[in-house]
Amino acid sequence: SQQGEEDPQALSIQEGENATMNCSYKTSINNLQWYRQNSGRGLVHLILIRSNEREKHSGRLRVTLDTSKKSSSLLITASRAADTASYFCATDAGTGNQFYFGTGTSLTVIP
Amino acid sequence: DAGVIQSPRHEVTEMGQEVTLRCKPISGHNSLFWYRQTMMRGLELLIYFNNNVPIDDSGMPEDRFSAKMPNASFSTLKIQPSEPRDSAVYFCASNPGDRVEAFFGQGTRLTVV
């Protein structure tokens, strides 16, 4: 299966703290994406990192990619209660346009 | 644009009945994906269309599942006959093809009793 795995499965932090989530995948990729899912809603794209990139920033988000270890991390700095959601990484299959999701990390930010 | 539109939002049906889920992708998007989300199995890719043609249906669990995309603005996922283990949230997503990021609908929560 292409599906990645994320850890931790659940993370609870205080508002203002940083949150780090990790994603490991199995096969070579062209791209890795991170998505957020609020409870009962669809997924929303956060950030894309390509296989030739090592780090990318978008606002309070920082994503790293280590293709030699087949892993990625998502860092959310200065977390807010509104960041409470599940976060998923998604990887492509190396060819084609389809992509596969990891198992997700449930983040709770306590006000 | 209203985004990806799925209907119905909720569906409760009895085992053995036929269920049809509907999706309207974002106009101009030429790739469409159907995913299923459960607590046990997470988000599973069921099928992927490009320019209305099914490219990869290896994730379709059984012959009871079928998906069609008769035109660029409409897709259906049908389950016949439905079983309780089909209970899940089904998501449709689309992307423009020249970009990687996908746009998701709000999902259809299916309950088969």
Short mmCIF file of C-alpha atoms in Angstrom, two decimals:
data_model
loop_
_atom_site.label_atom_id
_atom_site.label_comp_id
_atom_site.label_asym_id
_atom_site.label_seq_id
_atom_site.Cartn_x
_atom_site.Cartn_y
_atom_site.Cartn_z
CA SER A 1 0.00 0.00 0.00
CA GLN A 2 1.13 3.55 -0.68
CA GLN A 3 -0.47 4.78 2.49
CA GLY A 4 1.82 6.62 4.84
CA GLU A 5 1.83 6.62 8.57
CA GLU A 6 1.82 9.58 10.86
CA ASP A 7 2.85 10.04 14.39
CA PRO A 8 1.79 10.84 16.87
CA GLN A 9 -1.78 9.65 16.36
CA ALA A 10 -2.93 12.31 18.78
CA LEU A 11 -1.31 15.43 20.14
CA SER A 12 -2.57 17.84 22.78
CA ILE A 13 -0.79 21.14 23.43
CA GLN A 14 -1.39 24.52 25.01
CA GLU A 15 -2.19 27.52 22.87
CA GLY A 16 1.02 29.29 21.87
CA GLU A 17 3.12 26.13 21.82
CA ASN A 18 4.50 24.57 18.67
CA ALA A 19 3.08 21.34 17.25
CA THR A 20 5.14 18.88 15.27
CA MET A 21 3.69 16.00 13.30
CA ASN A 22 5.62 13.40 11.36
CA CYS A 23 4.79 11.38 8.28
CA SER A 24 6.57 8.34 6.92
CA TYR A 25 5.85 6.80 3.53
CA LYS A 26 6.91 3.73 1.64
CA THR A 27 7.78 4.42 -1.98
CA SER A 28 9.50 7.10 -4.05
CA ILE A 29 7.43 10.21 -4.57
CA ASN A 30 7.28 13.33 -6.69
CA ASN A 31 5.32 15.40 -4.18
CA LEU A 32 4.11 15.36 -0.63
CA GLN A 33 1.16 17.39 0.58
CA TRP A 34 -0.30 18.21 3.95
CA TYR A 35 -4.03 18.61 4.50
CA ARG A 36 -6.16 19.63 7.45
CA GLN A 37 -9.57 18.24 8.31
CA ASN A 38 -11.85 19.91 10.81
CA SER A 39 -14.36 17.67 12.50
CA GLY A 40 -17.18 16.70 10.15
CA ARG A 41 -15.72 18.60 7.22
CA GLY A 42 -13.78 17.94 4.04
CA LEU A 43 -10.03 18.17 3.75
CA VAL A 44 -8.29 21.43 3.03
CA HIS A 45 -4.91 21.64 1.32
CA LEU A 46 -2.24 23.34 3.43
CA ILE A 47 1.10 23.01 1.70
CA LEU A 48 2.94 21.09 -1.00
CA ILE A 49 6.59 20.12 -1.00
CA ARG A 50 8.26 18.59 -4.03
CA SER A 51 10.78 15.77 -3.88
CA ASN A 52 13.66 18.11 -4.79
CA GLU A 53 12.82 20.46 -1.92
CA ARG A 54 13.94 20.00 1.67
CA GLU A 55 11.99 22.70 3.47
CA LYS A 56 9.07 24.95 2.78
CA HIS A 57 7.28 27.65 4.76
CA SER A 58 3.79 29.06 4.59
CA GLY A 59 2.76 31.44 7.34
CA ARG A 60 2.99 29.54 10.63
CA LEU A 61 3.57 26.25 8.82
CA ARG A 62 6.96 24.72 8.18
CA VAL A 63 7.32 21.47 6.27
CA THR A 64 10.47 19.43 5.86
CA LEU A 65 11.09 16.48 3.58
CA ASP A 66 13.82 13.86 3.85
CA THR A 67 13.53 11.59 0.82
CA SER A 68 16.40 9.37 2.02
CA LYS A 69 14.39 8.53 5.13
CA LYS A 70 11.04 8.72 3.32
CA SER A 71 9.71 11.07 5.94
CA SER A 72 8.25 14.53 6.33
CA SER A 73 7.35 16.73 9.24
CA LEU A 74 4.83 19.51 9.68
CA LEU A 75 5.52 22.17 12.27
CA ILE A 76 2.80 24.60 13.32
CA THR A 77 4.28 27.46 15.30
CA ALA A 78 2.47 29.55 17.90
CA SER A 79 -0.56 27.29 17.81
CA ARG A 80 -4.09 28.60 18.22
CA ALA A 81 -7.28 26.94 19.35
CA ALA A 82 -8.49 27.20 15.75
CA ASP A 83 -5.67 24.87 14.69
CA THR A 84 -7.51 22.02 16.42
CA ALA A 85 -8.10 19.50 13.63
CA SER A 86 -6.74 16.32 12.09
CA TYR A 87 -3.71 16.67 9.87
CA PHE A 88 -2.89 14.28 7.05
CA CYS A 89 0.06 13.84 4.74
CA ALA A 90 -0.59 12.69 1.19
CA THR A 91 1.88 11.21 -1.24
CA ASP A 92 1.65 10.49 -4.91
CA ALA A 93 2.42 7.15 -6.50
CA GLY A 94 5.43 8.40 -8.46
CA THR A 95 3.35 8.39 -11.62
CA GLY A 96 -0.10 9.69 -12.36
CA ASN A 97 -2.12 12.28 -10.54
CA GLN A 98 -3.54 10.19 -7.74
CA PHE A 99 -2.38 10.51 -4.16
CA TYR A 100 -2.71 8.53 -0.97
CA PHE A 101 -3.27 9.68 2.58
CA GLY A 102 -1.53 8.81 5.78
CA THR A 103 -3.30 7.81 8.94
CA GLY A 104 -3.49 11.31 10.33
CA THR A 105 -2.62 13.15 13.53
CA SER A 106 -5.39 14.53 15.68
CA LEU A 107 -4.25 17.85 17.14
CA THR A 108 -5.98 19.51 20.06
CA VAL A 109 -4.90 23.01 21.02
CA ILE A 110 -6.09 23.95 24.49
CA PRO A 111 -6.93 27.64 24.95
CA ASP B 1 -16.96 29.00 -7.58
CA ALA B 2 -18.96 27.01 -5.03
CA GLY B 3 -16.29 24.36 -4.69
CA VAL B 4 -16.81 20.63 -5.02
CA ILE B 5 -20.43 19.81 -4.34
CA GLN B 6 -21.51 16.44 -3.03
CA SER B 7 -24.99 15.14 -2.48
CA PRO B 8 -26.59 13.98 -0.37
CA ARG B 9 -24.74 15.10 2.77
CA HIS B 10 -26.23 12.26 4.75
CA GLU B 11 -27.73 8.99 3.62
CA VAL B 12 -29.25 6.27 5.72
CA THR B 13 -30.30 3.13 3.92
CA GLU B 14 -31.15 -0.45 4.63
CA MET B 15 -28.84 -3.29 3.81
CA GLY B 16 -29.37 -4.55 0.30
CA GLN B 17 -30.56 -1.23 -1.10
CA GLU B 18 -28.82 0.62 -3.90
CA VAL B 19 -27.06 3.83 -2.94
CA THR B 20 -25.92 6.54 -5.34
CA LEU B 21 -23.59 9.31 -4.25
CA ARG B 22 -23.14 12.35 -6.45
CA CYS B 23 -20.34 14.79 -7.06
CA LYS B 24 -20.00 18.00 -9.05
CA PRO B 25 -16.32 18.96 -9.38
CA ILE B 26 -15.03 22.48 -9.69
CA SER B 27 -15.52 23.80 -13.21
CA GLY B 28 -12.38 23.42 -15.29
CA HIS B 29 -10.89 20.69 -13.13
CA ASN B 30 -10.05 17.61 -15.15
CA SER B 31 -9.12 15.15 -12.40
CA LEU B 32 -11.65 13.69 -9.98
CA PHE B 33 -11.11 11.38 -7.03
CA TRP B 34 -13.42 9.37 -4.79
CA TYR B 35 -12.19 8.58 -1.27
CA ARG B 36 -13.73 6.67 1.60
CA GLN B 37 -12.97 7.52 5.23
CA THR B 38 -13.51 5.21 8.18
CA MET B 39 -12.00 5.07 11.64
CA MET B 40 -10.52 1.65 10.96
CA ARG B 41 -9.02 2.21 7.52
CA GLY B 42 -8.53 5.96 7.33
CA LEU B 43 -8.80 7.67 3.94
CA GLU B 44 -8.79 5.21 1.06
CA LEU B 45 -8.58 6.19 -2.59
CA LEU B 46 -11.34 4.33 -4.38
CA ILE B 47 -11.05 5.58 -7.95
CA TYR B 48 -9.44 8.36 -9.96
CA PHE B 49 -10.70 9.89 -13.21
CA ASN B 50 -8.76 12.05 -15.62
CA ASN B 51 -10.70 13.82 -18.38
CA ASN B 52 -13.74 11.72 -17.47
CA VAL B 53 -11.87 8.44 -18.00
CA PRO B 54 -11.25 6.08 -15.06
CA ILE B 55 -7.48 5.80 -14.71
CA ASP B 56 -7.08 3.79 -11.51
CA ASP B 57 -9.92 1.87 -9.89
CA SER B 58 -7.74 -0.53 -7.94
CA GLY B 59 -9.10 0.85 -4.69
CA MET B 60 -12.69 -0.06 -5.43
CA PRO B 61 -13.36 -2.68 -2.80
CA GLU B 62 -15.76 -4.99 -4.57
CA ASP B 63 -17.91 -5.42 -7.63
CA ARG B 64 -20.72 -3.94 -5.63
CA PHE B 65 -19.04 -0.57 -6.11
CA SER B 66 -19.10 1.26 -9.43
CA ALA B 67 -18.26 4.81 -10.45
CA LYS B 68 -19.03 6.81 -13.54
CA MET B 69 -18.17 10.19 -14.91
CA PRO B 70 -20.46 10.81 -17.88
CA ASN B 71 -19.22 14.36 -18.35
CA ALA B 72 -16.76 16.84 -16.90
CA SER B 73 -19.25 18.24 -14.40
CA PHE B 74 -20.72 15.15 -12.82
CA SER B 75 -19.69 11.87 -11.25
CA THR B 76 -21.51 9.15 -9.35
CA LEU B 77 -20.43 6.41 -6.99
CA LYS B 78 -22.92 3.59 -6.73
CA ILE B 79 -23.09 0.75 -4.24
CA GLN B 80 -25.41 -2.11 -5.09
CA PRO B 81 -26.30 -3.91 -2.90
CA SER B 82 -25.17 -1.94 0.12
CA GLU B 83 -23.90 -3.63 3.29
CA PRO B 84 -23.41 -2.31 6.85
CA ARG B 85 -19.61 -2.39 6.38
CA ASP B 86 -19.99 0.22 3.64
CA SER B 87 -20.91 2.75 6.30
CA ALA B 88 -18.35 5.56 6.01
CA VAL B 89 -17.87 9.12 4.86
CA TYR B 90 -17.33 9.30 1.12
CA PHE B 91 -15.40 12.25 -0.26
CA CYS B 92 -15.09 13.53 -3.76
CA ALA B 93 -12.17 15.76 -4.73
CA SER B 94 -11.04 17.46 -7.91
CA ASN B 95 -7.95 19.21 -9.16
CA PRO B 96 -7.12 21.16 -12.30
CA GLY B 97 -4.50 18.71 -13.49
CA ASP B 98 -1.72 21.26 -13.80
CA ARG B 99 -1.56 21.57 -10.04
CA VAL B 100 -1.15 18.88 -7.42
CA GLU B 101 -3.42 20.19 -4.69
CA ALA B 102 -6.94 18.79 -4.59
CA PHE B 103 -10.14 20.42 -3.49
CA PHE B 104 -12.49 18.33 -1.43
CA GLY B 105 -16.22 18.32 -1.08
CA GLN B 106 -17.89 18.20 2.32
CA GLY B 107 -18.48 14.47 2.02
CA THR B 108 -21.47 12.15 2.19
CA ARG B 109 -21.96 10.31 5.44
CA LEU B 110 -23.43 6.93 4.55
CA THR B 111 -25.02 4.70 7.14
CA VAL B 112 -26.20 1.25 6.10
CA VAL B 113 -28.41 -0.43 8.69
#
